[in-house]
Coordinates of C-alpha atoms in Angstrom, one line a residue:
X1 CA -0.4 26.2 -32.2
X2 CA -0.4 30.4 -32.8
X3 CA -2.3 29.9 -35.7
X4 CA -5.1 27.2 -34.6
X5 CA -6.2 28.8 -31.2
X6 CA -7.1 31.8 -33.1
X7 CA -9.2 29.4 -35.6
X8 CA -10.8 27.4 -32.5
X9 CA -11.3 31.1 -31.1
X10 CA -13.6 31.8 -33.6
X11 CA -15.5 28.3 -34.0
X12 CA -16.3 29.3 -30.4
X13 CA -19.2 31.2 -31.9
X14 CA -21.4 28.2 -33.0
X15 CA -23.8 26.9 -30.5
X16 CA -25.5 23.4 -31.4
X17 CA -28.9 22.8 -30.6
X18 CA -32.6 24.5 -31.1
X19 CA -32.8 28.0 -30.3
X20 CA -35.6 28.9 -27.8
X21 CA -39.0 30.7 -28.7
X22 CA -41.6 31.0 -26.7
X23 CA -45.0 29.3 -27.4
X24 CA -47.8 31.6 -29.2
X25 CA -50.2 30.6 -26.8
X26 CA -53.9 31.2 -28.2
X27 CA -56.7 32.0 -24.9
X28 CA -60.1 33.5 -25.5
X29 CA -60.1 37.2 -26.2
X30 CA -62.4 37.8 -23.3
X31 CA -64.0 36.3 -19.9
X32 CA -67.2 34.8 -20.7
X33 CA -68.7 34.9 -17.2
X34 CA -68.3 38.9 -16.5
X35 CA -71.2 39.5 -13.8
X36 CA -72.5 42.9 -15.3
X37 CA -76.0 44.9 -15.2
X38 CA -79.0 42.5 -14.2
X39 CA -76.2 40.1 -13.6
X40 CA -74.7 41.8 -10.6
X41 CA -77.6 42.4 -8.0
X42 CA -75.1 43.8 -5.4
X43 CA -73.9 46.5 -7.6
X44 CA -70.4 45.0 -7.6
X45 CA -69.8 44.4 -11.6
X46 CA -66.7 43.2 -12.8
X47 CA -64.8 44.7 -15.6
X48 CA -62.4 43.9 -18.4
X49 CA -60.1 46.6 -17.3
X50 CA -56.9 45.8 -16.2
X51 CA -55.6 46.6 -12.4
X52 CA -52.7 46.6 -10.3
X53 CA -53.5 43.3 -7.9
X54 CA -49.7 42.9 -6.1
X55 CA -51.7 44.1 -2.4
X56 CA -55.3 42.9 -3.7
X57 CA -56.2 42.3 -0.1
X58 CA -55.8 45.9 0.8
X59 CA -59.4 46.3 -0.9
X60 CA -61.0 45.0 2.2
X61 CA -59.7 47.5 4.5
X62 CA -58.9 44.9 7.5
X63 CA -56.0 45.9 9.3
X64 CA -55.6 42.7 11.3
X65 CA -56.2 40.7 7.6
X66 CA -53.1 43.4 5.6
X67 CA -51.0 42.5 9.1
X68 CA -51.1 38.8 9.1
X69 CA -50.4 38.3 5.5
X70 CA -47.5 41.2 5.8
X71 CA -45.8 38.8 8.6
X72 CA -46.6 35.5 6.7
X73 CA -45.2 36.6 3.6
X74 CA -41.8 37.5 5.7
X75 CA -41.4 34.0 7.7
X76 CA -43.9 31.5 6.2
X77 CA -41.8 28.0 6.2
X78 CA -42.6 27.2 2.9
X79 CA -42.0 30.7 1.5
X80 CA -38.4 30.5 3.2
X81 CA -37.8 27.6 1.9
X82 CA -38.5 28.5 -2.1
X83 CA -36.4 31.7 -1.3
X84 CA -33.6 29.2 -0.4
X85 CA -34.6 27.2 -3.8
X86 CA -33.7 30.5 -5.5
X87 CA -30.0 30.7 -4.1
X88 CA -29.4 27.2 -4.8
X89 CA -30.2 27.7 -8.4
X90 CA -28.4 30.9 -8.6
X91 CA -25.2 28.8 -7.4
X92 CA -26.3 26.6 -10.2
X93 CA -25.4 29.0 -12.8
X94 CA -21.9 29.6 -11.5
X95 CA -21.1 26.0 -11.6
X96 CA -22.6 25.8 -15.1
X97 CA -20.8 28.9 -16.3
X98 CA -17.6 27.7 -14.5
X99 CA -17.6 24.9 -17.0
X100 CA -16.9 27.2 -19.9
X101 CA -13.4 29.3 -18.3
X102 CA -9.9 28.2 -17.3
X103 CA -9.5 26.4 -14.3
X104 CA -5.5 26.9 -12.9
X105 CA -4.5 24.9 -9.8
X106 CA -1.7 25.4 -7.7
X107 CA 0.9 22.3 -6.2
X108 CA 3.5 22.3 -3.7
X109 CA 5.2 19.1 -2.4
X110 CA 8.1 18.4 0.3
X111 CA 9.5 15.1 0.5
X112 CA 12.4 13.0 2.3
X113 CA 13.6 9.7 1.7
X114 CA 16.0 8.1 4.2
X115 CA 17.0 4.4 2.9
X116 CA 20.3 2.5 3.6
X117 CA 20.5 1.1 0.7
X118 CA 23.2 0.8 -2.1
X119 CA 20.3 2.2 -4.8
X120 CA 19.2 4.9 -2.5
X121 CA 22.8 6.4 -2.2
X122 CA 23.8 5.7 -6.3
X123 CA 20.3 8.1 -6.7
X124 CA 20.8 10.2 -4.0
X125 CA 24.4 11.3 -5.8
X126 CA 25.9 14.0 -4.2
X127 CA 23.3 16.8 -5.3
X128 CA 20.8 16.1 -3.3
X129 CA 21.6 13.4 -0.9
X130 CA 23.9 12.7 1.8
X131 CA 25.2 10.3 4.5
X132 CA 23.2 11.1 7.3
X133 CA 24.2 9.8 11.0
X134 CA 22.8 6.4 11.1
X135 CA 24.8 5.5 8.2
X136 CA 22.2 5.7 5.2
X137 CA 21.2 8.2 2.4
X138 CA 18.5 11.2 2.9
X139 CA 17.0 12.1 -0.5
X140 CA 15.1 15.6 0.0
X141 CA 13.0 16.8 -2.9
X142 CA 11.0 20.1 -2.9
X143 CA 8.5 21.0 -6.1
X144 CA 6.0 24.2 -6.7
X145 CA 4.0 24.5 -9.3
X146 CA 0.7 25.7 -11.5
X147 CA -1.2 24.5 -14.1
X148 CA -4.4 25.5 -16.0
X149 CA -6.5 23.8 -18.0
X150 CA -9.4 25.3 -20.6
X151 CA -11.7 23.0 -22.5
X152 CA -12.9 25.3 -25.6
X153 CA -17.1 25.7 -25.7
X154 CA -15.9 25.2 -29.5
X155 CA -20.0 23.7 -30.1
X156 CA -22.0 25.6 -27.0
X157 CA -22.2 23.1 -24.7
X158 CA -21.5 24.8 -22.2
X159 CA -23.5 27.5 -23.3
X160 CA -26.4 25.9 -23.9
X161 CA -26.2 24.8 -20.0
X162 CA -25.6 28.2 -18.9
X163 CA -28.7 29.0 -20.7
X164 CA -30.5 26.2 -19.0
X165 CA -29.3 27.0 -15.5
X166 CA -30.5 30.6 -16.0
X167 CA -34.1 29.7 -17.0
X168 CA -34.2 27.4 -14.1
X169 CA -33.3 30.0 -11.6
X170 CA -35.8 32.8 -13.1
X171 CA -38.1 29.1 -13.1
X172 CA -37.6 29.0 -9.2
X173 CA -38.1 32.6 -9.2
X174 CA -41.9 32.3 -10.5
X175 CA -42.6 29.2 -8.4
X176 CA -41.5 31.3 -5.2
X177 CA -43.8 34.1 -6.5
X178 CA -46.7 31.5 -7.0
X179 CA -46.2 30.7 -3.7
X180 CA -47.0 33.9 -2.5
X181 CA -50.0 34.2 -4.2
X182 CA -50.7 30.9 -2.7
X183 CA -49.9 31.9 1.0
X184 CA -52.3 35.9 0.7
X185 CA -55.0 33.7 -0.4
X186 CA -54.8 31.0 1.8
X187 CA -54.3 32.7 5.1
X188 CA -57.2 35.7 3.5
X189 CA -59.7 32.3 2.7
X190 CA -58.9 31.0 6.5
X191 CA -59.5 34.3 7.8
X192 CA -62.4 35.2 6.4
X193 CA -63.9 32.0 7.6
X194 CA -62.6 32.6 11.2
X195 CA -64.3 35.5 11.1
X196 CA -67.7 34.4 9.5
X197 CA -67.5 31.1 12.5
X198 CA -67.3 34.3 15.0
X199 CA -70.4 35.8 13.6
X200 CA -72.3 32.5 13.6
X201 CA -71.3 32.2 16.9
X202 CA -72.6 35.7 17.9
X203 CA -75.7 34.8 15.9
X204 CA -76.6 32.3 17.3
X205 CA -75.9 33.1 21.2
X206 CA -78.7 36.2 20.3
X207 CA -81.0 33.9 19.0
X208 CA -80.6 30.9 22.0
X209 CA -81.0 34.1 24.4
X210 CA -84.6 35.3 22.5
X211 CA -85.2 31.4 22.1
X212 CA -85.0 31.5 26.1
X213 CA -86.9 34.7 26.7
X214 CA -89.7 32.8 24.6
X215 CA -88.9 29.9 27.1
X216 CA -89.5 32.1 30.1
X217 CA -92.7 33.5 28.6
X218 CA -94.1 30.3 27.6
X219 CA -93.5 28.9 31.0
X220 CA -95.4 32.1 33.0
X221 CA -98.5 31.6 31.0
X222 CA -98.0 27.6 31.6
X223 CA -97.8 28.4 34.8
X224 CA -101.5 30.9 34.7
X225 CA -102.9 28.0 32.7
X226 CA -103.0 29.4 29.9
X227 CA -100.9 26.8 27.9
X228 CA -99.9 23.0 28.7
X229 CA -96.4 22.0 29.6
X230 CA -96.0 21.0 26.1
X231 CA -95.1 24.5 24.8
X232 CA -92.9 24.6 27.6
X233 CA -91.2 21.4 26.6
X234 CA -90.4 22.3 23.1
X235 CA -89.1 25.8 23.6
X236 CA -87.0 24.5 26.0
X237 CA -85.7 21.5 23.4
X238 CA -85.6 24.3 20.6
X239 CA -83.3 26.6 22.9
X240 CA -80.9 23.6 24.1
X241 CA -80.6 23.0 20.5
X242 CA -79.7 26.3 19.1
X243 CA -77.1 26.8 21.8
X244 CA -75.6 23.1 21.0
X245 CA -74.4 24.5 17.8
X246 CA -71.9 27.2 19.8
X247 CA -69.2 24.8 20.8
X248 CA -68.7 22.8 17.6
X249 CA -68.7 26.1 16.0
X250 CA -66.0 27.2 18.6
X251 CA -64.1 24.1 17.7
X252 CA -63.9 25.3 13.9
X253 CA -62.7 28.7 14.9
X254 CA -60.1 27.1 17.2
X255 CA -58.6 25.2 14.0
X256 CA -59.1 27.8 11.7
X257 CA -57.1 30.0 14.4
X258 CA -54.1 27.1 14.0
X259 CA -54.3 27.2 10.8
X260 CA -53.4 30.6 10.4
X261 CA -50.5 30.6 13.2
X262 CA -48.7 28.0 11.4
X263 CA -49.0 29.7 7.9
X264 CA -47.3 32.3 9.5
X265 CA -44.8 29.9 11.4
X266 CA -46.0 30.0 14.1
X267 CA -46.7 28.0 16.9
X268 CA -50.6 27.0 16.4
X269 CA -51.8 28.3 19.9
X270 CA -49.3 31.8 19.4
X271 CA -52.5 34.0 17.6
X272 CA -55.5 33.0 20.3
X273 CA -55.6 36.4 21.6
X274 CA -55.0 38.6 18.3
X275 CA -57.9 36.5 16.3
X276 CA -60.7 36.6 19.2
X277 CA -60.5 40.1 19.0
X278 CA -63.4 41.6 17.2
X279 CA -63.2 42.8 13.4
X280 CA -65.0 45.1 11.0
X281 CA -67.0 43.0 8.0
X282 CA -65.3 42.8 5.3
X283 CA -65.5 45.4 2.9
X284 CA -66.5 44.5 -0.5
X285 CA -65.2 46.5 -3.8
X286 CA -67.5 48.6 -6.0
X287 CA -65.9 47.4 -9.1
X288 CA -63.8 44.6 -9.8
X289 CA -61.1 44.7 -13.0
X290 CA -59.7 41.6 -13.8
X291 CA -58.1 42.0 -17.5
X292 CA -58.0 39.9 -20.0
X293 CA -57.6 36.1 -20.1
X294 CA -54.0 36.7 -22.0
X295 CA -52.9 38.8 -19.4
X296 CA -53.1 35.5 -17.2
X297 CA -49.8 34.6 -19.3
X298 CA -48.2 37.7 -17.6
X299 CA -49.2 37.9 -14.5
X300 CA -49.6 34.0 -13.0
X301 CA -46.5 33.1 -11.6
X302 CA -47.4 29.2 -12.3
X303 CA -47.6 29.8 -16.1
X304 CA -44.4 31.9 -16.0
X305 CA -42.6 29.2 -14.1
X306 CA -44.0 26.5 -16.6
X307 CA -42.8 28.6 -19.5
X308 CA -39.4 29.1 -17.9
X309 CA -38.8 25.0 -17.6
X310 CA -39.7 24.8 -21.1
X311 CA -36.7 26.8 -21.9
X312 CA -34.6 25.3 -19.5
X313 CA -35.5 21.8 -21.5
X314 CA -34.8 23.7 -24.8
X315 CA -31.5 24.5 -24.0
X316 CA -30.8 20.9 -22.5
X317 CA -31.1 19.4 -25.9
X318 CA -28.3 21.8 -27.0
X319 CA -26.3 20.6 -23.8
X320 CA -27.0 17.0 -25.5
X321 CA -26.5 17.8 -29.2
X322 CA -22.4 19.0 -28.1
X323 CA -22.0 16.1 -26.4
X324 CA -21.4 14.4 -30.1
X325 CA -19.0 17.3 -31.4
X326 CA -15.1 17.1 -30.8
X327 CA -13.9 18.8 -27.1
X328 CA -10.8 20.5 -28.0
X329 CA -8.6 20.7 -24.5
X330 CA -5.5 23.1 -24.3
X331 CA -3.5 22.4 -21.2
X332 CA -0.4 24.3 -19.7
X333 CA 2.1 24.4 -16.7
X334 CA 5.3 25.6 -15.2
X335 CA 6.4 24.0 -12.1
X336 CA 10.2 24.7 -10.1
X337 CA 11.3 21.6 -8.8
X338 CA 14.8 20.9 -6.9
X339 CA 17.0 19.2 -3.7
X340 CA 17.0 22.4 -1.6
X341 CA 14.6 24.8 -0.8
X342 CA 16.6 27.3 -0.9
X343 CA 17.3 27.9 -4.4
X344 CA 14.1 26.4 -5.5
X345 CA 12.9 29.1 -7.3
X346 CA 16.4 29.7 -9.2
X347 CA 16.1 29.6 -13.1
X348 CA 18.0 26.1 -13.1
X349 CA 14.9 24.3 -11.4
X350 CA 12.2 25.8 -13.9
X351 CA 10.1 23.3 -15.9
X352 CA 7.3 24.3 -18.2
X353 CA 4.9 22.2 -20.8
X354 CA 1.6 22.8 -23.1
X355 CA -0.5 20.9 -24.4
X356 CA -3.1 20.5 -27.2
X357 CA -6.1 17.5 -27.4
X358 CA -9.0 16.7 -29.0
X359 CA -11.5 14.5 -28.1
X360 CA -14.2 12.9 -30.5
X361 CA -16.4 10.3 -29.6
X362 CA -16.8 7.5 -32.2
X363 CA -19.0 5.0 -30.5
X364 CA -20.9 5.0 -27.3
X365 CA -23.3 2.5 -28.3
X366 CA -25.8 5.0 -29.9
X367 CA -25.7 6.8 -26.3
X368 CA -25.6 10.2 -27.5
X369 CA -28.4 10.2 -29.9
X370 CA -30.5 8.6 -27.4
X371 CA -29.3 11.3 -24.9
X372 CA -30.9 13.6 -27.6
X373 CA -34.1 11.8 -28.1
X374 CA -34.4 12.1 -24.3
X375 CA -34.0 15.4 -24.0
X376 CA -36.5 16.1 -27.0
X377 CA -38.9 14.3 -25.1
X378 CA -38.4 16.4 -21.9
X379 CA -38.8 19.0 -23.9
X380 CA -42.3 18.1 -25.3
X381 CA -43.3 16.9 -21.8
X382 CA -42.5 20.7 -20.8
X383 CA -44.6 22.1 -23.6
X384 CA -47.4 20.0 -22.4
X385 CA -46.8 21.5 -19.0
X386 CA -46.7 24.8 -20.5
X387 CA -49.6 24.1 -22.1
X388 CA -51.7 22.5 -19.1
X389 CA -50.5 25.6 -17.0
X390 CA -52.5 28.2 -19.1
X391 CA -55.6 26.4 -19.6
X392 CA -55.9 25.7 -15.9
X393 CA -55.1 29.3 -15.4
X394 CA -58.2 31.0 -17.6
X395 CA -60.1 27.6 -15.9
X396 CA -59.5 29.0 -12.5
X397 CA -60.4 32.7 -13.9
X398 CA -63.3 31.2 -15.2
X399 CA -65.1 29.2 -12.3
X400 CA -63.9 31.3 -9.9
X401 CA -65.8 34.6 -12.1
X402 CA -69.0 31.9 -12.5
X403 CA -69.1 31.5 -8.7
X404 CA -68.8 34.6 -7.6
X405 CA -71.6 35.7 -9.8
X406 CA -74.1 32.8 -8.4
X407 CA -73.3 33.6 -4.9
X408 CA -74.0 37.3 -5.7
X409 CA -77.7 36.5 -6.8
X410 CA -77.6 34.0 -3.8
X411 CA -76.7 36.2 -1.2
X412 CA -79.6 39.2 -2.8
X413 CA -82.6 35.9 -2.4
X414 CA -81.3 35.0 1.3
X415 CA -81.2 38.9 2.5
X416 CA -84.8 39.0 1.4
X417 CA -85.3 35.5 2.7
X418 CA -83.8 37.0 6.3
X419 CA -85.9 40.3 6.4
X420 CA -89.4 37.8 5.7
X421 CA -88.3 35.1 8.1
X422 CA -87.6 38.0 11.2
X423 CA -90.7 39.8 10.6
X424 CA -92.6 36.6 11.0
X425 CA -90.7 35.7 13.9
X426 CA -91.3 39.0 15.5
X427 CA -95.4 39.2 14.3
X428 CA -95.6 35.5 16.0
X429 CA -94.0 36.4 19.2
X430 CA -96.3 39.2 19.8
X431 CA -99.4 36.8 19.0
X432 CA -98.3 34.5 21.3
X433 CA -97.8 36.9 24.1
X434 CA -101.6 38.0 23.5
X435 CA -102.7 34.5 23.1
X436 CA -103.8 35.4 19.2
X437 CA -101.2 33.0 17.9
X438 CA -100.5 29.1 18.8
X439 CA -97.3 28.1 20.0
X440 CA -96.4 25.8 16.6
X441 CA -96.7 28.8 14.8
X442 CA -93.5 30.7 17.5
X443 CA -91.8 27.5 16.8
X444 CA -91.5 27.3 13.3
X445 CA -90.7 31.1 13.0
X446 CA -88.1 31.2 15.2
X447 CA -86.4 28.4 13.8
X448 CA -86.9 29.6 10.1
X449 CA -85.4 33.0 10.9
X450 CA -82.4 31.2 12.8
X451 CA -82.2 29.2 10.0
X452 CA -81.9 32.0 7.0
X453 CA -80.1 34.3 9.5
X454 CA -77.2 31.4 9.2
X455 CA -78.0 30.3 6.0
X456 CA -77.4 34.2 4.5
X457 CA -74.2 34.4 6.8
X458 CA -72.6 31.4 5.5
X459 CA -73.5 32.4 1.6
X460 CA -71.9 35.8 3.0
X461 CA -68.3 33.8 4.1
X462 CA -68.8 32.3 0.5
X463 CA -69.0 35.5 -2.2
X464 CA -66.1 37.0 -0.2
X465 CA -64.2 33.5 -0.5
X466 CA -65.2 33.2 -3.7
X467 CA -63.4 37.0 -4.3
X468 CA -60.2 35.9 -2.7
X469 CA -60.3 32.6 -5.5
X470 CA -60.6 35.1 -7.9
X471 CA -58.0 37.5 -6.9
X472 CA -55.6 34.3 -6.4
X473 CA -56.8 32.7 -10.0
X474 CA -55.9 36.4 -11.8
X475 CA -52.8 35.5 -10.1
X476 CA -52.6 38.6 -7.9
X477 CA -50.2 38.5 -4.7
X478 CA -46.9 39.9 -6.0
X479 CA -45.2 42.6 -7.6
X480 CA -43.3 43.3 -10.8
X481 CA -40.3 45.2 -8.5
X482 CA -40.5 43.1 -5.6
X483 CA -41.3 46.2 -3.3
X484 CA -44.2 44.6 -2.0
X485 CA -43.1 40.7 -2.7
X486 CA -41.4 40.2 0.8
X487 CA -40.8 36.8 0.5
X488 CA -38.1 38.0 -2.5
X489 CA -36.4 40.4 -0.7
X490 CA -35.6 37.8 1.6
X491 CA -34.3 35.5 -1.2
X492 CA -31.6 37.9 -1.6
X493 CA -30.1 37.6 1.9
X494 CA -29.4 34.1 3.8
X495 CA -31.8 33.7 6.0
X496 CA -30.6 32.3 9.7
X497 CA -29.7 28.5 9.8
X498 CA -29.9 25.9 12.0

């Protein structure tokens, strides 16, 4: 026995099963939609350079916006709830690693027999039994004892699972990461939109109040005869109109209002009063950096995660490949066992044994191999993952970079479209009042300026949507020490329980 643990000592080196490598994953060398020169109208170009985007948000210099996803980020449900993921796994790794160390367990047992029979008293003897009152024999037996067990990782089985519990644990890491990118750019998309429903709204409360001065003015010359009740008729139908649109367009603000209260966990009336408030526009960078499509490997959390699991299913197979080896088990006690409790620890009552076994399985019905095959096959199915997870990445890199450049030279035609459409609203309305212009000709400016005025704020709420995509397909949200990454912090402490 001396000389084989040494020998099993040193077979505990070898560890079955594929060592990982991660993928060499080939992506273009360079973003094919950069917006540059002619390209970007609004002087906001967008460079290869790379950039720090953990806060990108901070780059519109809204207070309220940084506030709301500094709280979010602390108590969103679905955030706590991947920080929670992250402890479970780390517990994970104990057990896994558990598997590969002694485990000692500890006995202790007190018993009494009373019997009155003949059998009971011939056992009982006169060491540890006795006539007792009644007439019978009291047996009284008293036993303490350890014994540990180790089963040798002669093969790296357990290893191997160690391995696979750590990449799963660094996997739920990433996914709680990608869920803070997720959370900044959803709550930044539903606040932006909030805010651009509140400017429609304004908008179009000006334009019903000038739509009714016009009202008022066509009336006072009906009234001098100057024109029929016709003009009247349709700037009044042309006003009620306009100021239709405010409460459906309150409606929206109201949900996008909920929406934002219950990313942050809270109740969906709770932020009323802290959204109606009035906010600056948003401000719009002068540059943009976004890198280079192989940084997307580095910084999105979903293609880390992806390429975490893909080790976790390489180290499986390993798990699977030791399942076929030999377990060698080595097994060992010492126990004290006696009548009186007394002396039960005297030398006279010590017991001790060890043990030595291996295990090798013959046949399992071809179970193990197709254990491995499985495995394999999880493997691949990670790889594809893997794979899927990058090209959607420099996909979402890629429309979001196309879009943003389309709505730039969008926005540039609609400004123009606005400045033409009020001057020829304005130049009608004083025709009008000097009876040099019919009313059709009012009509149609007013509700071609109204039109482009909404038309040009709505392609406004799109380019800085169409940012935030773009910030959240870079994969920008966290940070590389967690100082900013709140939602991490908090995976580190239990948060309060029901």
């Amino acid at each position: 026995m001396k000389k084989t643990l040494p020998l099993l000592l040193l077979l505990a080196g070898c560890t079955v099963g594929p060592d990982y490598h991660k993928p060499d994953m080939q992506v273009a060398p360079a973003f094919r939609d950069l917006p540059t020169g002619k390209d970007a109208p609004l002087s906001r170009p967008v460079a290869a350079a790379p950039a720090d985007l953990s806060a990108w948000w901070t780059i519109f210099g809204d207070k309220e916006l940084e506030s709301l996803i500094s709280r979010a980020l602390k108590a969103n449900p679905d955030l706590l709830t991947a920080a929670s993921k992250v402890r479970e796994a780390r517990a994970q790794e104990v057990i896994a690693g558990a598997a590969g160390m002694p485990q000692v367990n500890g006995s202790a047992l007190a018993a009494r027999l009373h019997s009155n029979s003949n059998l009971a008293s011939k056992i009982g003897g006169g060491s540890g039994g006795g006539s007792s009152s009644s007439g019978g024999t009291d047996i009284q037996l008293y036993s303490l004892g350890f014994d540990a067990s180790w089963e040798i990782d002669i093969f790296g089985g357990v290893r191997r699972g160690v391995e696979a519990a750590a990449a799963n644990t660094e996997a739920a890491r990433w996914q709680m990461r990608d869920g803070e990118v997720m959370l900044s750019a959803e709550i930044a998309e539903d606040y932006f939109t909030l805010r651009n429903l509140q400017a429609r709204i304004a908008l179009i409360g000006d334009e019903a109040q000038r739509q009714r001065g016009t009202y008022d003015l066509a009336r006072a010359k009906a009234r001098a005869g100057l024109v029929t009740q016709l003009d009247v008729n349709q700037q009044s139908v042309l006003a009620d109109t306009t100021a239709a649109q405010i409460p459906q367009l309150q409606a929206q603000a109201r949900v996008q209002e909920h929406a934002i209260a219950v990313l942050m966990g809270e109740d969906p009336e709770a932020m009323e009063d802290e959204l109606e408030r009035a906010a600056p526009s948003a401000t719009i960078p002068a540059s943009l950096p976004v890198g280079l499509p192989s940084d997307l490997l580095r910084r999105r959390p979903d293609v880390r995660a992806a390429e975490r699991k893909l080790a976790s299913a390489t180290a499986e197979i390993g798990v699977a490949v030791a399942d076929l080896y030999p377990k060698f088990n080595l097994l060992a006690g010492l126990s004290f066992a006696g009548n009186h409790l007394g002396s039960l620890l005297s030398g006279d009552n010590l017991g001790e044994f060890g043990l030595g076994s291996i295990m090798w399985p013959i046949f399992h019905g071809g179970q193990g191999h197709a254990n491995i095959h499985a495995k394999e096959e999880e493997r691949q199915q990670a790889y594809y993952a893997y794979r899927k997870a990058v090209l959607g990445a420099v996909r979402d890199a890629e429309d979001a970079l196309t879009r943003y450049a389309g709505d730039q030279r969008r926005l540039v035609s609609l400004d123009a479209a606005v400045a033409a459409a009020q001057s020829s609203a304005q130049i009608a309305q004083a025709q009008y009042r000097v009876g040099l212009a019919t009313y059709d000709a009012v009509y149609t400016a007013q509700a071609s300026a109204l039109s482009a005025r909404d038309a040009a704020e709505q392609a406004r709420q799109a380019y800085v949507t169409d940012l935030v995509s773009l910030y959240k397909a870079l994969g920008g949200g966290w940070s590389e020490d967690c100082n900013a990454c709140t939602a991490s912090a908090s995976a580190d402490s239990s948060p309060s329980r029901p």
